[in-house]
mmCIF file of C-alpha atoms and ligand atoms in Angstrom:
data_model
loop_
_atom_site.group_PDB
_atom_site.id
_atom_site.type_symbol
_atom_site.label_atom_id
_atom_site.label_comp_id
_atom_site.label_asym_id
_atom_site.label_seq_id
_atom_site.Cartn_x
_atom_site.Cartn_y
_atom_site.Cartn_z
ATOM 1 C CA UNK A 17 58.422 -72.342 -15.953
ATOM 2 C CA UNK A 18 55.612 -70.614 -14.190
ATOM 3 C CA UNK A 19 55.064 -67.185 -14.948
ATOM 4 C CA UNK A 20 56.170 -64.314 -12.471
ATOM 5 C CA UNK A 21 55.689 -60.464 -11.231
ATOM 6 C CA UNK A 22 57.554 -58.651 -9.088
ATOM 7 C CA UNK A 23 55.796 -56.324 -6.732
ATOM 8 C CA UNK A 24 57.903 -53.773 -5.333
ATOM 9 C CA UNK A 25 56.437 -51.792 -1.624
ATOM 10 C CA UNK A 26 57.369 -49.151 0.923
ATOM 11 C CA UNK A 27 57.949 -50.705 3.523
ATOM 12 C CA UNK A 28 58.215 -48.477 7.462
ATOM 13 C CA UNK A 29 58.093 -50.011 11.186
ATOM 14 C CA UNK A 30 58.986 -47.051 13.103
ATOM 15 C CA UNK A 31 59.243 -48.909 16.194
ATOM 16 C CA UNK A 32 62.189 -50.978 14.984
ATOM 17 C CA UNK A 33 63.293 -48.425 12.140
ATOM 18 C CA UNK A 34 62.994 -44.438 10.886
ATOM 19 C CA UNK A 35 63.439 -44.806 7.686
ATOM 20 C CA UNK A 36 60.717 -45.742 4.672
ATOM 21 C CA UNK A 37 62.414 -48.563 2.762
ATOM 22 C CA UNK A 38 61.288 -51.156 0.092
ATOM 23 C CA UNK A 39 61.157 -54.403 -0.528
ATOM 24 C CA UNK A 40 60.316 -56.062 -4.024
ATOM 25 C CA UNK A 41 58.831 -60.318 -3.863
ATOM 26 C CA UNK A 42 58.401 -62.005 -6.766
ATOM 27 C CA UNK A 43 55.237 -63.898 -7.409
ATOM 28 C CA UNK A 44 53.592 -66.015 -9.158
ATOM 29 C CA UNK A 45 51.205 -64.620 -12.179
ATOM 30 C CA UNK A 46 48.053 -64.678 -12.916
ATOM 31 C CA UNK A 47 45.749 -63.124 -15.275
ATOM 32 C CA UNK A 48 42.583 -62.935 -13.297
ATOM 33 C CA UNK A 49 44.604 -62.104 -9.894
ATOM 34 C CA UNK A 50 44.335 -57.947 -8.378
ATOM 35 C CA UNK A 51 47.016 -56.101 -7.525
ATOM 36 C CA UNK A 52 45.345 -56.739 -4.081
ATOM 37 C CA UNK A 53 45.291 -60.589 -4.578
ATOM 38 C CA UNK A 54 48.929 -60.682 -5.442
ATOM 39 C CA UNK A 55 49.646 -58.547 -2.076
ATOM 40 C CA UNK A 56 47.229 -61.066 0.068
ATOM 41 C CA UNK A 57 49.271 -63.848 -1.817
ATOM 42 C CA UNK A 58 52.615 -62.102 -0.218
ATOM 43 C CA UNK A 59 50.962 -61.835 2.875
ATOM 44 C CA UNK A 60 50.606 -65.970 3.525
ATOM 45 C CA UNK A 61 52.903 -67.351 1.775
ATOM 46 C CA UNK A 62 56.338 -64.816 2.529
ATOM 47 C CA UNK A 63 56.260 -62.284 4.340
ATOM 48 C CA UNK A 64 53.524 -62.549 7.258
ATOM 49 C CA UNK A 65 53.874 -58.825 8.465
ATOM 50 C CA UNK A 66 53.520 -56.693 5.065
ATOM 51 C CA UNK A 67 50.754 -55.153 6.600
ATOM 52 C CA UNK A 68 47.921 -52.821 4.756
ATOM 53 C CA UNK A 69 44.530 -51.775 4.450
ATOM 54 C CA UNK A 70 41.046 -53.735 2.733
ATOM 55 C CA UNK A 71 38.733 -55.103 3.300
ATOM 56 C CA UNK A 72 35.194 -55.574 0.073
ATOM 57 C CA UNK A 73 37.325 -55.854 -2.010
ATOM 58 C CA UNK A 74 35.099 -54.962 -4.684
ATOM 59 C CA UNK A 75 35.228 -51.546 -4.975
ATOM 60 C CA UNK A 76 33.152 -50.528 -1.797
ATOM 61 C CA UNK A 77 34.825 -49.601 0.815
ATOM 62 C CA UNK A 78 36.911 -47.670 -0.301
ATOM 63 C CA UNK A 79 40.001 -49.242 2.093
ATOM 64 C CA UNK A 80 42.683 -50.842 0.068
ATOM 65 C CA UNK A 81 43.843 -46.934 -1.592
ATOM 66 C CA UNK A 82 47.270 -47.424 -2.621
ATOM 67 C CA UNK A 83 49.766 -45.490 -5.129
ATOM 68 C CA UNK A 84 50.623 -48.236 -7.707
ATOM 69 C CA UNK A 85 53.407 -47.720 -10.161
ATOM 70 C CA UNK A 86 52.506 -43.378 -8.733
ATOM 71 C CA UNK A 87 49.100 -43.189 -8.873
ATOM 72 C CA UNK A 88 46.802 -43.478 -6.302
ATOM 73 C CA UNK A 89 44.346 -46.941 -7.365
ATOM 74 C CA UNK A 90 41.729 -48.945 -5.462
ATOM 75 C CA UNK A 91 44.115 -52.720 -5.378
ATOM 76 C CA UNK A 92 41.455 -54.295 -5.741
ATOM 77 C CA UNK A 93 39.336 -53.379 -8.235
ATOM 78 C CA UNK A 94 43.425 -53.048 -10.167
ATOM 79 C CA UNK A 95 44.479 -56.207 -12.218
ATOM 80 C CA UNK A 96 48.222 -57.089 -12.565
ATOM 81 C CA UNK A 97 47.231 -57.516 -16.424
ATOM 82 C CA UNK A 98 47.586 -54.153 -16.514
ATOM 83 C CA UNK A 99 50.759 -53.683 -15.916
ATOM 84 C CA UNK A 100 52.398 -57.676 -17.116
ATOM 85 C CA UNK A 101 55.027 -58.750 -17.574
ATOM 86 C CA UNK A 102 55.975 -55.424 -16.616
ATOM 87 C CA UNK A 103 56.898 -54.434 -13.020
ATOM 88 C CA UNK A 104 54.510 -53.316 -9.851
ATOM 89 C CA UNK A 105 54.946 -49.715 -6.932
ATOM 90 C CA UNK A 106 52.825 -49.797 -4.024
ATOM 91 C CA UNK A 107 53.781 -47.654 -2.235
ATOM 92 C CA UNK A 108 51.309 -46.237 0.663
ATOM 93 C CA UNK A 109 48.726 -43.453 -0.533
ATOM 94 C CA UNK A 110 50.518 -40.405 -1.233
ATOM 95 C CA UNK A 111 50.548 -36.899 1.034
ATOM 96 C CA UNK A 112 49.315 -38.383 4.362
ATOM 97 C CA UNK A 113 51.629 -39.902 7.009
ATOM 98 C CA UNK A 114 52.291 -43.940 7.075
ATOM 99 C CA UNK A 115 51.648 -46.040 9.997
ATOM 100 C CA UNK A 116 53.124 -48.772 8.749
ATOM 101 C CA UNK A 117 53.767 -50.133 5.622
ATOM 102 C CA UNK A 118 51.362 -49.023 3.382
ATOM 103 C CA UNK A 119 48.959 -48.302 5.911
ATOM 104 C CA UNK A 120 48.535 -44.154 6.458
ATOM 105 C CA UNK A 121 46.928 -42.303 9.092
ATOM 106 C CA UNK A 122 43.826 -41.654 8.229
ATOM 107 C CA UNK A 123 42.379 -38.596 10.979
ATOM 108 C CA UNK A 124 42.883 -35.075 9.413
ATOM 109 C CA UNK A 125 40.283 -36.510 6.671
ATOM 110 C CA UNK A 126 37.582 -38.013 9.265
ATOM 111 C CA UNK A 127 38.477 -35.066 11.422
ATOM 112 C CA UNK A 128 37.182 -33.053 8.405
ATOM 113 C CA UNK A 129 34.162 -34.891 6.861
ATOM 114 C CA UNK A 130 32.753 -35.162 10.814
ATOM 115 C CA UNK A 131 32.421 -30.621 10.046
ATOM 116 C CA UNK A 132 30.620 -31.407 6.942
ATOM 117 C CA UNK A 133 28.256 -32.825 8.420
ATOM 118 C CA UNK A 134 27.106 -34.953 5.664
ATOM 119 C CA UNK A 135 23.498 -36.321 7.595
ATOM 120 C CA UNK A 136 20.656 -34.204 6.480
ATOM 121 C CA UNK A 137 20.217 -31.251 9.181
ATOM 122 C CA UNK A 138 16.290 -29.382 9.340
ATOM 123 C CA UNK A 139 15.731 -26.575 10.463
ATOM 124 C CA UNK A 140 13.369 -27.377 12.477
ATOM 125 C CA UNK A 141 15.371 -29.661 15.209
ATOM 126 C CA UNK A 142 12.626 -32.246 16.122
ATOM 127 C CA UNK A 143 11.680 -32.901 11.976
ATOM 128 C CA UNK A 144 14.861 -34.666 12.812
ATOM 129 C CA UNK A 145 13.589 -38.201 15.231
ATOM 130 C CA UNK A 146 10.646 -37.275 14.181
ATOM 131 C CA UNK A 147 9.344 -40.740 11.740
ATOM 132 C CA UNK A 148 5.333 -40.154 11.493
ATOM 133 C CA UNK A 149 6.745 -38.187 8.726
ATOM 134 C CA UNK A 150 7.640 -38.438 5.207
ATOM 135 C CA UNK A 151 9.847 -36.858 3.281
ATOM 136 C CA UNK A 152 8.194 -38.206 -1.859
ATOM 137 C CA UNK A 153 11.909 -37.216 -3.747
ATOM 138 C CA UNK A 154 11.217 -37.455 -7.729
ATOM 139 C CA UNK A 155 13.482 -38.971 -9.555
ATOM 140 C CA UNK A 156 13.767 -35.765 -10.995
ATOM 141 C CA UNK A 157 15.169 -34.374 -6.968
ATOM 142 C CA UNK A 158 17.300 -37.567 -6.396
ATOM 143 C CA UNK A 159 19.226 -37.265 -9.409
ATOM 144 C CA UNK A 160 20.783 -34.488 -8.384
ATOM 145 C CA UNK A 161 23.106 -35.681 -5.203
ATOM 146 C CA UNK A 162 23.280 -39.688 -6.536
ATOM 147 C CA UNK A 163 26.145 -39.389 -7.901
ATOM 148 C CA UNK A 164 27.721 -37.958 -5.622
ATOM 149 C CA UNK A 165 25.902 -40.661 -2.773
ATOM 150 C CA UNK A 166 28.976 -42.886 -4.900
ATOM 151 C CA UNK A 167 32.048 -41.917 -2.913
ATOM 152 C CA UNK A 168 32.991 -44.845 -0.274
ATOM 153 C CA UNK A 169 35.396 -41.757 1.339
ATOM 154 C CA UNK A 170 38.539 -43.591 -0.032
ATOM 155 C CA UNK A 171 40.626 -40.677 -0.766
ATOM 156 C CA UNK A 172 42.145 -41.732 -3.836
ATOM 157 C CA UNK A 173 41.268 -37.767 -4.724
ATOM 158 C CA UNK A 174 43.232 -36.291 -1.607
ATOM 159 C CA UNK A 175 46.435 -38.134 -2.714
ATOM 160 C CA UNK A 176 46.201 -36.787 -5.973
ATOM 161 C CA UNK A 177 45.926 -33.441 -5.854
ATOM 162 C CA UNK A 178 48.518 -31.644 -5.590
ATOM 163 C CA UNK A 179 46.419 -28.637 -3.216
ATOM 164 C CA UNK A 180 46.180 -30.935 -0.393
ATOM 165 C CA UNK A 181 49.649 -31.503 -0.587
ATOM 166 C CA UNK A 182 50.729 -28.850 -0.342
ATOM 167 C CA UNK A 183 47.815 -26.846 2.264
ATOM 168 C CA UNK A 184 46.664 -30.272 4.317
ATOM 169 C CA UNK A 185 44.304 -26.757 5.706
ATOM 170 C CA UNK A 186 42.228 -27.628 2.722
ATOM 171 C CA UNK A 187 39.508 -29.556 2.943
ATOM 172 C CA UNK A 188 40.080 -31.541 0.202
ATOM 173 C CA UNK A 189 37.772 -32.483 -2.638
ATOM 174 C CA UNK A 190 35.428 -35.896 -1.280
ATOM 175 C CA UNK A 191 34.422 -33.353 1.579
ATOM 176 C CA UNK A 192 33.026 -31.186 -0.489
ATOM 177 C CA UNK A 193 31.465 -33.886 -2.989
ATOM 178 C CA UNK A 194 29.552 -34.401 -0.119
ATOM 179 C CA UNK A 195 28.742 -31.760 1.288
ATOM 180 C CA UNK A 196 27.409 -30.879 -2.770
ATOM 181 C CA UNK A 197 25.406 -33.956 -2.144
ATOM 182 C CA UNK A 198 23.176 -33.635 1.067
ATOM 183 C CA UNK A 199 23.368 -29.675 0.347
ATOM 184 C CA UNK A 200 21.345 -30.488 -2.988
ATOM 185 C CA UNK A 201 19.002 -32.986 -1.279
ATOM 186 C CA UNK A 202 15.698 -31.633 -1.134
ATOM 187 C CA UNK A 203 14.582 -33.358 2.157
ATOM 188 C CA UNK A 204 17.996 -31.055 4.039
ATOM 189 C CA UNK A 205 18.386 -27.557 4.763
ATOM 190 C CA UNK A 206 21.343 -27.161 5.860
ATOM 191 C CA UNK A 207 22.945 -26.185 3.427
ATOM 192 C CA UNK A 208 23.348 -22.149 5.685
ATOM 193 C CA UNK A 209 25.221 -24.538 7.824
ATOM 194 C CA UNK A 210 27.360 -25.882 5.670
ATOM 195 C CA UNK A 211 28.528 -22.847 4.129
ATOM 196 C CA UNK A 212 30.537 -21.131 7.194
ATOM 197 C CA UNK A 213 32.530 -24.812 6.465
ATOM 198 C CA UNK A 214 33.197 -25.777 2.325
ATOM 199 C CA UNK A 215 33.212 -21.421 1.996
ATOM 200 C CA UNK A 216 36.126 -20.575 4.988
ATOM 201 C CA UNK A 217 39.229 -19.479 3.106
ATOM 202 C CA UNK A 218 40.488 -24.191 3.776
ATOM 203 C CA UNK A 219 37.179 -24.665 2.060
ATOM 204 C CA UNK A 220 36.378 -23.790 -2.132
ATOM 205 C CA UNK A 221 38.263 -21.381 -2.089
ATOM 206 C CA UNK A 222 41.270 -23.441 -1.759
ATOM 207 C CA UNK A 223 40.869 -25.258 -5.046
ATOM 208 C CA UNK A 224 42.645 -24.048 -8.455
ATOM 209 C CA UNK A 225 41.177 -26.742 -10.773
ATOM 210 C CA UNK A 226 43.523 -29.258 -11.368
ATOM 211 C CA UNK A 227 41.331 -31.491 -12.032
ATOM 212 C CA UNK A 228 43.206 -34.991 -10.871
ATOM 213 C CA UNK A 229 40.584 -36.134 -8.418
ATOM 214 C CA UNK A 230 38.119 -36.506 -10.758
ATOM 215 C CA UNK A 231 40.330 -38.749 -12.467
ATOM 216 C CA UNK A 232 41.676 -40.880 -10.037
ATOM 217 C CA UNK A 233 38.108 -41.022 -8.327
ATOM 218 C CA UNK A 234 36.996 -44.900 -9.082
ATOM 219 C CA UNK A 235 33.533 -44.204 -8.156
ATOM 220 C CA UNK A 236 33.106 -40.760 -11.201
ATOM 221 C CA UNK A 237 32.158 -38.855 -8.364
ATOM 222 C CA UNK A 238 33.704 -35.776 -10.287
ATOM 223 C CA UNK A 239 35.047 -33.722 -7.605
ATOM 224 C CA UNK A 240 36.116 -31.159 -9.668
ATOM 225 C CA UNK A 241 32.704 -30.316 -11.086
ATOM 226 C CA UNK A 242 30.957 -30.363 -7.176
ATOM 227 C CA UNK A 243 34.316 -27.766 -6.446
ATOM 228 C CA UNK A 244 33.709 -25.364 -9.357
ATOM 229 C CA UNK A 245 29.859 -25.755 -9.199
ATOM 230 C CA UNK A 246 29.432 -25.404 -4.244
ATOM 231 C CA UNK A 247 32.008 -22.275 -5.966
ATOM 232 C CA UNK A 248 28.889 -20.570 -8.297
ATOM 233 C CA UNK A 249 26.596 -21.371 -5.505
ATOM 234 C CA UNK A 250 29.333 -20.144 -2.213
ATOM 235 C CA UNK A 251 30.817 -16.630 -5.026
ATOM 236 C CA UNK A 252 26.583 -16.569 -5.313
ATOM 237 C CA UNK A 253 25.765 -16.428 -2.191
ATOM 238 C CA UNK A 254 28.227 -14.047 -1.411
ATOM 239 C CA UNK A 255 26.816 -11.401 -3.408
ATOM 240 C CA UNK A 256 23.520 -11.090 -2.662
ATOM 241 C CA UNK A 257 24.759 -11.317 0.848
ATOM 242 C CA UNK A 258 27.195 -8.168 0.012
ATOM 243 C CA UNK A 259 23.964 -5.743 -1.674
ATOM 244 C CA UNK A 260 21.680 -7.086 0.735
ATOM 245 C CA UNK A 261 24.928 -5.635 2.929
ATOM 246 C CA UNK A 262 25.427 -7.638 5.583
ATOM 247 C CA UNK A 263 29.229 -8.407 4.758
ATOM 248 C CA UNK B 4 48.308 -7.605 7.726
ATOM 249 C CA UNK B 5 44.886 -6.002 7.365
ATOM 250 C CA UNK B 6 44.593 -5.009 3.939
ATOM 251 C CA UNK B 7 45.835 -8.332 2.870
ATOM 252 C CA UNK B 8 43.774 -9.772 4.589
ATOM 253 C CA UNK B 9 41.049 -7.794 3.353
ATOM 254 C CA UNK B 10 42.012 -8.443 0.016
ATOM 255 C CA UNK B 11 41.279 -12.229 0.911
ATOM 256 C CA UNK B 12 38.050 -12.419 2.426
ATOM 257 C CA UNK B 13 37.256 -11.034 -1.066
ATOM 258 C CA UNK B 14 38.354 -14.638 -2.880
ATOM 259 C CA UNK B 15 34.139 -15.370 -4.283
ATOM 260 C CA UNK B 16 34.965 -11.646 -6.040
ATOM 261 C CA UNK B 17 38.561 -12.241 -7.146
ATOM 262 C CA UNK B 18 36.897 -15.682 -8.203
ATOM 263 C CA UNK B 19 34.204 -14.502 -10.099
ATOM 264 C CA UNK B 20 36.163 -11.234 -12.632
ATOM 265 C CA UNK B 21 38.578 -14.661 -12.753
ATOM 266 C CA UNK B 22 35.681 -16.948 -14.465
ATOM 267 C CA UNK B 23 33.982 -14.196 -16.863
ATOM 268 C CA UNK B 24 37.938 -13.001 -18.021
ATOM 269 C CA UNK B 25 38.561 -16.618 -18.642
ATOM 270 C CA UNK B 26 35.310 -16.358 -20.588
ATOM 271 C CA UNK B 27 36.285 -13.418 -21.971
ATOM 272 C CA UNK B 28 40.001 -14.600 -22.404
ATOM 273 C CA UNK B 29 38.478 -18.100 -24.230
ATOM 274 C CA UNK B 30 35.977 -16.784 -26.560
ATOM 275 C CA UNK B 31 36.507 -13.070 -27.206
ATOM 276 C CA UNK B 32 39.976 -12.981 -27.392
ATOM 277 C CA UNK B 33 40.293 -15.242 -30.303
ATOM 278 C CA UNK B 34 38.084 -13.436 -32.809
ATOM 279 C CA UNK B 35 40.540 -10.488 -32.763
ATOM 280 C CA UNK B 36 43.442 -12.773 -32.542
ATOM 281 C CA UNK B 37 41.656 -13.907 -36.055
ATOM 282 C CA UNK B 38 40.699 -10.899 -37.337
ATOM 283 C CA UNK B 39 43.612 -8.871 -36.209
ATOM 284 C CA UNK B 40 47.086 -11.336 -35.879
ATOM 285 C CA UNK B 41 46.011 -13.668 -39.318
ATOM 286 C CA UNK B 42 43.162 -12.177 -41.364
ATOM 287 C CA UNK B 43 44.273 -8.792 -41.721
ATOM 288 C CA UNK B 44 47.851 -9.591 -42.559
ATOM 289 C CA UNK B 45 46.628 -12.714 -44.945
ATOM 290 C CA UNK B 46 44.497 -9.745 -46.759
ATOM 291 C CA UNK B 47 41.435 -11.724 -46.470
ATOM 292 C CA UNK B 48 39.902 -7.962 -44.754
ATOM 293 C CA UNK B 49 40.919 -4.748 -46.128
ATOM 294 C CA UNK B 50 43.091 -3.390 -43.409
ATOM 295 C CA UNK B 51 40.509 -0.081 -44.231
ATOM 296 C CA UNK B 52 37.706 -1.931 -42.235
ATOM 297 C CA UNK B 53 39.995 -1.176 -38.668
ATOM 298 C CA UNK B 54 42.227 1.623 -39.488
ATOM 299 C CA UNK B 55 42.468 4.231 -36.886
ATOM 300 C CA UNK B 56 40.104 7.057 -39.144
ATOM 301 C CA UNK B 57 37.328 4.616 -39.223
ATOM 302 C CA UNK B 58 37.690 3.001 -35.496
ATOM 303 C CA UNK B 59 37.984 6.499 -34.565
ATOM 304 C CA UNK B 60 34.616 7.830 -35.797
ATOM 305 C CA UNK B 61 33.266 4.399 -34.356
ATOM 306 C CA UNK B 62 34.578 5.335 -31.136
ATOM 307 C CA UNK B 63 32.658 9.058 -31.284
ATOM 308 C CA UNK B 64 29.823 8.180 -32.876
ATOM 309 C CA UNK B 65 25.731 7.391 -31.220
ATOM 310 C CA UNK B 66 27.207 3.525 -30.619
ATOM 311 C CA UNK B 67 31.162 4.872 -29.591
ATOM 312 C CA UNK B 68 29.907 3.379 -25.819
ATOM 313 C CA UNK B 69 29.845 0.543 -26.685
ATOM 314 C CA UNK B 70 31.777 -0.031 -28.353
ATOM 315 C CA UNK B 71 34.052 0.822 -25.107
ATOM 316 C CA UNK B 72 32.623 -0.927 -22.929
ATOM 317 C CA UNK B 73 33.257 -3.645 -24.744
ATOM 318 C CA UNK B 74 36.932 -2.650 -25.204
ATOM 319 C CA UNK B 75 36.837 -2.659 -21.587
ATOM 320 C CA UNK B 76 35.378 -5.913 -20.666
ATOM 321 C CA UNK B 77 38.230 -7.502 -23.089
ATOM 322 C CA UNK B 78 41.090 -5.799 -21.692
ATOM 323 C CA UNK B 79 39.750 -5.811 -18.419
ATOM 324 C CA UNK B 80 38.379 -9.155 -17.591
ATOM 325 C CA UNK B 81 41.391 -11.231 -18.918
ATOM 326 C CA UNK B 82 43.724 -9.510 -16.415
ATOM 327 C CA UNK B 83 42.212 -10.399 -13.185
ATOM 328 C CA UNK B 84 41.311 -13.743 -14.814
ATOM 329 C CA UNK B 85 45.564 -13.378 -15.708
ATOM 330 C CA UNK B 86 45.869 -11.902 -11.682
ATOM 331 C CA UNK B 87 44.057 -14.949 -10.473
ATOM 332 C CA UNK B 88 45.910 -17.359 -11.880
ATOM 333 C CA UNK B 89 49.391 -16.523 -12.232
ATOM 334 C CA UNK B 90 48.918 -15.842 -8.348
ATOM 335 C CA UNK B 91 48.201 -20.206 -8.321
ATOM 336 C CA UNK B 92 51.438 -20.092 -9.873
ATOM 337 C CA UNK B 93 53.076 -17.953 -7.026
ATOM 338 C CA UNK B 94 51.496 -20.047 -4.390
ATOM 339 C CA UNK B 95 51.862 -23.297 -6.089
ATOM 340 C CA UNK B 96 55.796 -22.172 -6.416
ATOM 341 C CA UNK B 97 55.713 -22.258 -2.417
ATOM 342 C CA UNK B 98 58.025 -18.649 -2.665
ATOM 343 C CA UNK B 99 57.336 -17.741 0.944
ATOM 344 C CA UNK B 100 57.055 -13.580 1.072
ATOM 345 C CA UNK B 101 55.956 -13.491 -2.222
ATOM 346 C CA UNK B 102 52.733 -16.142 -1.771
ATOM 347 C CA UNK B 103 52.060 -12.766 0.664
ATOM 348 C CA UNK B 104 52.095 -10.039 -1.511
ATOM 349 C CA UNK B 105 51.480 -11.187 -4.529
ATOM 350 C CA UNK B 106 46.796 -10.946 -3.923
ATOM 351 C CA UNK B 107 48.294 -6.329 -3.347
ATOM 352 C CA UNK B 108 51.071 -7.240 -6.516
ATOM 353 C CA UNK B 109 48.439 -8.933 -8.710
ATOM 354 C CA UNK B 110 45.186 -8.089 -7.889
ATOM 355 C CA UNK B 111 46.400 -4.668 -7.744
ATOM 356 C CA UNK B 112 48.437 -4.198 -11.029
ATOM 357 C CA UNK B 113 44.827 -5.156 -12.787
ATOM 358 C CA UNK B 114 43.186 -3.176 -10.776
ATOM 359 C CA UNK B 115 45.554 -0.419 -11.892
ATOM 360 C CA UNK B 116 45.350 -1.014 -15.680
ATOM 361 C CA UNK B 117 41.414 -1.164 -14.893
ATOM 362 C CA UNK B 118 41.706 1.702 -14.302
ATOM 363 C CA UNK B 119 43.732 3.265 -16.863
ATOM 364 C CA UNK B 120 41.934 1.277 -19.949
ATOM 365 C CA UNK B 121 38.806 2.907 -17.794
ATOM 366 C CA UNK B 122 40.605 7.323 -18.713
ATOM 367 C CA UNK B 123 42.067 6.151 -21.360
ATOM 368 C CA UNK B 124 39.471 5.563 -23.216
ATOM 369 C CA UNK B 125 36.357 7.311 -21.491
ATOM 370 C CA UNK B 126 38.544 10.889 -20.479
ATOM 371 C CA UNK B 127 41.143 10.675 -23.783
ATOM 372 C CA UNK B 128 39.290 9.379 -26.546
ATOM 373 C CA UNK B 129 36.121 11.189 -25.652
HETATM 374 S S1 LIG C 11 39.220 -53.361 -0.059
HETATM 375 FE FE1 LIG C 11 36.665 -52.661 -0.791
HETATM 376 S S2 LIG C 11 37.789 -51.535 -1.888
HETATM 377 FE FE2 LIG C 11 39.034 -52.504 -2.055
#
């Protein structure tokens, strides 16, 4: 008999029922199947109503994040063979409201993302539309922020962050990492503008250095370290403006 | 409430003291724990080296002020480190009312104990 593996998924359909339920499917086991392949098998062959997000299936788009046996993972790059012959439990990403089955509502994250202004800001606004100017960057200058450009907004760090779970107002790891990415870009001049948001009460200071964000990040953006560096930067700025009598 | 708001607005200060205290607690305190807690009881170092009389004479020597500043740093900054850590832990435990007054208790406590340290070191021992 062909090998099989059991996958238990969260089911939720607010139109029909207010409760979350689970459902277990038994699917064929293939050594080279990702969990997403397993979910696609369920949807195609067993139950077409199962709802979840995915797109690129190669760890680029960041839409297939789910809780896999309690840990936030990208299901397209997590393989069945990691768990076989054990069972797999798939839940929607923690800390977010659930829309249906394995799909969560990311509105809160999207709003915060906009607020950190993740684009290059110039003091002289006309620079932003002037395509004739060149902004040359050395590799050393690019190294300062390159790691943080790799963020794919998969929000696994938000699902892992206990501080975000407790205080949903916390602006969170990925958004801070993106603020850092632009703040450390030699072409950018928007650090002061972003500081209002990053150093606010719900900004970097809320972080208690648990470090789970860095642990689960599939792109090794290392949000935890970045948050601490942003704290140092904001503390230094605070002391200087304090000495200058601005506070 | 106004006072609590002001305390919270000083977050960069608390965090810096937390960092500094953490460094000291991690790198300097273990040396003292080793000296006083292990090396002297084990007889590896003569107890006379850190005897009361000897310490008092060091404190009243011209270098006394440096020793006092050193003692102040290893006592006061780790207090702020502990204060911040305890406050955040209480916050994570979500005890509403305690959470609100915790900044006052923890940082206030660290400030009071630091002042006592200053009084003892710089007034009582001079
Ligand atoms: S499907 Fe795009 S990251 Fe997994």
